[in-house]
Short mmCIF file of C-alpha atoms in Angstrom, two decimals:
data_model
loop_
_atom_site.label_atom_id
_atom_site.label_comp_id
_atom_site.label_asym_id
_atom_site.label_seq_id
_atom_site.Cartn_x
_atom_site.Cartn_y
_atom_site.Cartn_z
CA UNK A 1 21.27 11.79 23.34
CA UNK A 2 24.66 12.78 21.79
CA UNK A 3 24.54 14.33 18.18
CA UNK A 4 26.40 11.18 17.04
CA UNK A 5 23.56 8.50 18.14
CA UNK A 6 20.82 10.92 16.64
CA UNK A 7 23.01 11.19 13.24
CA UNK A 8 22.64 7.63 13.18
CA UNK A 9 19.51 7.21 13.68
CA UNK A 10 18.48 9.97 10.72
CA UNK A 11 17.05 12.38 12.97
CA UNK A 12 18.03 15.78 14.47
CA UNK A 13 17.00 17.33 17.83
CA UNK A 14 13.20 18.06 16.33
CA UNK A 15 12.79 14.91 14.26
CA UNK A 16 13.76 13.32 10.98
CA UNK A 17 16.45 14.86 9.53
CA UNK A 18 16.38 16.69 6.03
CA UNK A 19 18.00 14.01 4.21
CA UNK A 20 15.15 11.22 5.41
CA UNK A 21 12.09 13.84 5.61
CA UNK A 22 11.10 13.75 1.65
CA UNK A 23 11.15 9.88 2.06
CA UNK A 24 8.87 9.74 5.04
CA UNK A 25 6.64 12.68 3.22
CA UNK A 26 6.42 10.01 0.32
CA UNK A 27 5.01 7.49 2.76
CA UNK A 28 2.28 10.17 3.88
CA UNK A 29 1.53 11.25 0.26
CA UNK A 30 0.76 8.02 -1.59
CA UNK A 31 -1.85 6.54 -0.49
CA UNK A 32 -3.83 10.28 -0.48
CA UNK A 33 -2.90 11.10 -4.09
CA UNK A 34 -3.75 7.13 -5.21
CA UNK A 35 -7.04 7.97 -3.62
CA UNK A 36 -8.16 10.91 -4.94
CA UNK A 37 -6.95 10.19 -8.56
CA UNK A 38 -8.94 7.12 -8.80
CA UNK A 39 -12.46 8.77 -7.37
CA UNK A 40 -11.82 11.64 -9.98
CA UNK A 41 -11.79 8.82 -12.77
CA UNK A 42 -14.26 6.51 -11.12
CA UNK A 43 -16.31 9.74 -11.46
CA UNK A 44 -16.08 10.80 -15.14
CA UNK A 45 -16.50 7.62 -16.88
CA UNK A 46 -19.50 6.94 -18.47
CA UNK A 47 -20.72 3.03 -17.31
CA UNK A 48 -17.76 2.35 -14.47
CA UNK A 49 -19.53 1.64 -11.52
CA UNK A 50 -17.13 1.94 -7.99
CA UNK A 51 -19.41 -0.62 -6.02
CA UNK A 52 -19.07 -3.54 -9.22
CA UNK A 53 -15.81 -2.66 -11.15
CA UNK A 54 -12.23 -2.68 -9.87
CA UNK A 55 -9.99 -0.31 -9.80
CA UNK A 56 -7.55 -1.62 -12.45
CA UNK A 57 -10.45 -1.35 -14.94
CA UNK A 58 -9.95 2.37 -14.84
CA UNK A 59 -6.91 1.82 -16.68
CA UNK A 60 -8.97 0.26 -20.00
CA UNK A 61 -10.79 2.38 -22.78
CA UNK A 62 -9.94 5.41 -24.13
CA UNK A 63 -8.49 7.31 -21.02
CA UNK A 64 -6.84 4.24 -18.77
CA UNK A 65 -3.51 5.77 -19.11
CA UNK A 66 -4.52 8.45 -16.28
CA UNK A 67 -5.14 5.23 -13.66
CA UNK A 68 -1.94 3.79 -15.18
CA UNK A 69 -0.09 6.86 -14.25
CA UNK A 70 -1.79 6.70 -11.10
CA UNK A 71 -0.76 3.04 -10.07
CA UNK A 72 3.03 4.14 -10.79
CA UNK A 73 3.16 7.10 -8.84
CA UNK A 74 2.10 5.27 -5.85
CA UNK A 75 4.72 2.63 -6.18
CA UNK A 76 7.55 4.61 -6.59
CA UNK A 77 5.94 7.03 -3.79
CA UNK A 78 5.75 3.53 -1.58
CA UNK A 79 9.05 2.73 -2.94
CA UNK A 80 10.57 6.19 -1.86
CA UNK A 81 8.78 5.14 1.84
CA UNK A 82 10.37 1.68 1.84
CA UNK A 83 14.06 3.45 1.67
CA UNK A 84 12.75 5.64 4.64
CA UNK A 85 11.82 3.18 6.79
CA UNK A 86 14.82 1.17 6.27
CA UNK A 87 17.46 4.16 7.11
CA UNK A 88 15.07 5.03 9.87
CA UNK A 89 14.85 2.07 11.41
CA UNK A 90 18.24 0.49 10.86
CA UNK A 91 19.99 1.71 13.77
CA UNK A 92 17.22 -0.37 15.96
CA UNK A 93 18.37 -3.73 14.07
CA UNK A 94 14.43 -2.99 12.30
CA UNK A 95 15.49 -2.02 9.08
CA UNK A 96 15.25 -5.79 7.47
CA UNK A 97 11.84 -7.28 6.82
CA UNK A 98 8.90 -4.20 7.78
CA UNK A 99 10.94 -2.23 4.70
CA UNK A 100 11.31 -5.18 2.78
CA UNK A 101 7.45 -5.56 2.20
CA UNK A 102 6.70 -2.31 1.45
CA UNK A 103 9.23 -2.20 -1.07
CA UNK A 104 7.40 -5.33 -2.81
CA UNK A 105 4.20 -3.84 -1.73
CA UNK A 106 5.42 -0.46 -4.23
CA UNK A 107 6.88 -3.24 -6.82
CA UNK A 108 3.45 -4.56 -6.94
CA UNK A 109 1.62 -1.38 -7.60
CA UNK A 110 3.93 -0.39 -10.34
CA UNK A 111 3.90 -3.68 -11.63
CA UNK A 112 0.03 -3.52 -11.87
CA UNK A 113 0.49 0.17 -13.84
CA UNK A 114 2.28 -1.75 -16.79
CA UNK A 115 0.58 -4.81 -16.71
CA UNK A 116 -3.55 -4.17 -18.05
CA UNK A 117 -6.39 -5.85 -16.36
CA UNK A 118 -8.48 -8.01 -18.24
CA UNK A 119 -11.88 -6.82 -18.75
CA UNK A 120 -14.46 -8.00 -15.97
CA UNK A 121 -18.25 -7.03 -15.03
CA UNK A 122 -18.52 -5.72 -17.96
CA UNK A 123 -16.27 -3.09 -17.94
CA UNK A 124 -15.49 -1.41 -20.43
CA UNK A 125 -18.93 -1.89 -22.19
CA UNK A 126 -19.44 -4.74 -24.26
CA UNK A 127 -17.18 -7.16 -22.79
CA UNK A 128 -18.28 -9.70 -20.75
CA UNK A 129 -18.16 -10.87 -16.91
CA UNK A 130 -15.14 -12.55 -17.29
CA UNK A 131 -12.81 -13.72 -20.28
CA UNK A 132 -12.78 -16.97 -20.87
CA UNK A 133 -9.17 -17.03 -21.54
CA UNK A 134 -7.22 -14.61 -19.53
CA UNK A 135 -4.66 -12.46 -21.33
CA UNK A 136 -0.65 -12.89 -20.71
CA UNK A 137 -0.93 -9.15 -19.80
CA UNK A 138 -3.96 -9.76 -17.91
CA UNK A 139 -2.19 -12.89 -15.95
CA UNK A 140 0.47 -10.75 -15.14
CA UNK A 141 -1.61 -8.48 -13.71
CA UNK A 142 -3.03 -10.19 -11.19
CA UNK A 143 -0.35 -12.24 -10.15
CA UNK A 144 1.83 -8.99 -9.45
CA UNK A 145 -1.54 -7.58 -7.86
CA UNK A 146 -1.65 -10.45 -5.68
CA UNK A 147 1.84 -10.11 -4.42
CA UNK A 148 2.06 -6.79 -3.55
CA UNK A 149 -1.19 -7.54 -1.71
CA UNK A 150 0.46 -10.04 0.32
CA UNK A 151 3.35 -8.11 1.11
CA UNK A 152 1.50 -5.30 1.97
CA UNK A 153 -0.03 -7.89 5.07
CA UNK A 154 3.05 -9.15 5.58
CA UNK A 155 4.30 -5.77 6.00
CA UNK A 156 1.45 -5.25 9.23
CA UNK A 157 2.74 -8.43 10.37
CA UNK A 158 6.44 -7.78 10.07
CA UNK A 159 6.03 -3.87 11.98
CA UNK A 160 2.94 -6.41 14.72
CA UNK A 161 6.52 -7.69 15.65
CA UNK A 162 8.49 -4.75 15.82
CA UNK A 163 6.14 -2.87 17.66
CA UNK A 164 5.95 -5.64 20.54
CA UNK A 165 8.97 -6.16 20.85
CA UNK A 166 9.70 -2.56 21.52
CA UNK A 167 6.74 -1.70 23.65
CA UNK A 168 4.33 -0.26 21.43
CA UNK A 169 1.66 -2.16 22.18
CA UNK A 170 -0.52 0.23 20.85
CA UNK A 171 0.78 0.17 17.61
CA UNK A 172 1.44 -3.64 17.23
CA UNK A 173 -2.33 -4.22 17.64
CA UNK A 174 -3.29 -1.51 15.19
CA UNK A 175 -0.69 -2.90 12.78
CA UNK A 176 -2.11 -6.56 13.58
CA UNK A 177 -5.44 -5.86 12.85
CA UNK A 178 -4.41 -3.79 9.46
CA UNK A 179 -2.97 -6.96 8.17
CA UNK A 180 -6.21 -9.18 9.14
CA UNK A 181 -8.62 -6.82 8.11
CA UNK A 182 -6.41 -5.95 4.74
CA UNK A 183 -6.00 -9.51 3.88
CA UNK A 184 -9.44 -10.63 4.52
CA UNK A 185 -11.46 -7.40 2.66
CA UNK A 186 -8.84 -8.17 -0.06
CA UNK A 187 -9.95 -11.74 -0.25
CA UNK A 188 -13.49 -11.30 -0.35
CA UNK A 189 -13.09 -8.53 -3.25
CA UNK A 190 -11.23 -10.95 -5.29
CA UNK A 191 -14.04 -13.98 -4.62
CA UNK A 192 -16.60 -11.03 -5.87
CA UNK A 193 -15.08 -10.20 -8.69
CA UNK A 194 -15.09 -13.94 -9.47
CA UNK A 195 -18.79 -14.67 -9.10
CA UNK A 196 -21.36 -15.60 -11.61
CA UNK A 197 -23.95 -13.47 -10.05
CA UNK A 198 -25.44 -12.13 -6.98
CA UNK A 199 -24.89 -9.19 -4.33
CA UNK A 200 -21.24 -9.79 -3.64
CA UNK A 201 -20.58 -9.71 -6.89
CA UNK A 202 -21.91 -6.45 -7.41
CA UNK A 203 -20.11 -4.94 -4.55
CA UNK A 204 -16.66 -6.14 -5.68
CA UNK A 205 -15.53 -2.50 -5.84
CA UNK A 206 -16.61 -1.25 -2.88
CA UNK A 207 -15.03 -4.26 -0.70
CA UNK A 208 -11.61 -3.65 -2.91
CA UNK A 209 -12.11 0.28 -2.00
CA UNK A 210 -12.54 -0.45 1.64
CA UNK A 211 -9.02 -2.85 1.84
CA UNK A 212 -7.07 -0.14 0.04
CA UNK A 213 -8.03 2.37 2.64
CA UNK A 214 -7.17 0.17 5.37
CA UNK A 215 -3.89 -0.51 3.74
CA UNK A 216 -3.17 2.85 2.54
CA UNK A 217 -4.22 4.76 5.86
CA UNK A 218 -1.93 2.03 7.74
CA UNK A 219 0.84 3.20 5.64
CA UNK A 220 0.22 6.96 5.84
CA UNK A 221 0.23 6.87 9.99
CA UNK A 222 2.93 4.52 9.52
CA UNK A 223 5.06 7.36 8.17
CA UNK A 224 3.55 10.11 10.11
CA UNK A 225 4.77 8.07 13.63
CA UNK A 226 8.17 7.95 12.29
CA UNK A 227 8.43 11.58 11.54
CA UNK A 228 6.91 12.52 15.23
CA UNK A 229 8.64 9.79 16.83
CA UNK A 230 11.23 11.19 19.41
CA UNK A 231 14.88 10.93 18.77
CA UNK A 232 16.50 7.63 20.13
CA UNK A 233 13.02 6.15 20.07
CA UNK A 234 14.03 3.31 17.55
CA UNK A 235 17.47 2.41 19.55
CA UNK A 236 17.05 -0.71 21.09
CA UNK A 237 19.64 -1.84 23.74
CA UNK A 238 21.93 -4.37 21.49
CA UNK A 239 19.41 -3.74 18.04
CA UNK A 240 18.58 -6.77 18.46
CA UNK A 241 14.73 -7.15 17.10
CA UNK A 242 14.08 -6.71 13.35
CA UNK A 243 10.67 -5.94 12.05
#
């Protein structure tokens, strides 16, 4: 492949070039870093329980501004990705919808950072199961929540397509069964952090845990494959395909 076609692409002769390689290390780093900083404050506050609270309740009380913090680091980290992906992928004719979503996927996460949760399952103590009247911040919350949650699926979806139509069937499936699994472990988090009463509602957390590292790992080997990915991979005859 001529120097020309690989400049294009944003790679050199042994991968990504320098200019794309801190966006692509963003894509790897986020969903790590949003991981560990929310089990370090899970861990050291007194009544948060992982299995029945959510994560955007570690953003209430005394210390939320750490989980805060931590929301808006991952979105612009995500963000960061999203502007890899699209000048990686742009030479293919992919550089359009895959990027797209993870750029509202990061808009989402930051969006959640300034926007509190409302207090629910009792967290922080003395507040009830759920407000009777939700909050404007509190609305805005999960509405931004929810989109970035759907874009994040739509995201697997988008790169399901790209991935077949360039022969990766190995990574279309993978990336089709991140979007089902994210969207439906998402889903049943939210109906358990909605319930009155009973087991699901006390493992609310956990579910929510388990779709963010579904999501989150789906990103990170999402970013390592580009960065390994051989040069001229993501050149299509005619770009025609978009993911």
């Amino acid at each position: 492949m001529s120097d020309r076609v690989q400049s294009r692409l944003g790679m050199s002769g042994r991968g990504p070039s320098v200019g794309l390689r801190p966006l692509l290390i963003c894509g790897v780093a986020g969903g790590p870093l949003f991981t560990v900083a929310y089990l370090a404050e899970g861990s050291t506050r007194a009544h948060y329980n992982a299995w029945r609270h959510p994560l955007s309740s570690l953003a209430l009380g005394d210390h939320g501004w750490t989980q805060t913090l931590n929301f808006i680091v991952a979105g612009l980290l995500a963000l960061a990705f999203a502007v890899g992906l699209r000048r990686a992928l742009r030479p293919s004719g992919g550089s359009i919808w895959g990027p797209m979503f993870i750029g509202l996927w990061a808009i989402g996460l930051i969006g959640a950072g300034i926007f509190l949760a409302d207090p629910v399952r009792g967290y922080p103590p003395g507040t009830p199961d759920r407000l009777p009247n939700p909050t404007a911040y509190g609305a805005l919350h999960d509405l931004v929540s929810l989109a970035g949650f759907v874009a994040l699926t739509a995201a697997c979806f988008a790169f399901t397509r790209y991935f077949a139509r360039s022969g990766e069937r190995g990574w279309a499936l993978y990336s089709a069964v991140t979007g089902f699994a994210f969207a439906a472990t998402m889903g049943l988090s939210s109906a358990a952090f909605d319930s009155a009463a009973g087991d699901l509602a006390d493992l609310g957390g956990l579910i929510q845990r388990i779709a963010l590292t579904v999501g989150w790992t789906w990103q990170v080997l999402l970013a390592l494959h580009l960065w390994r990915a051989a040069p001229g991979r993501y050149e299509q005859p005619g770009g025609s395909h978009a993911a």
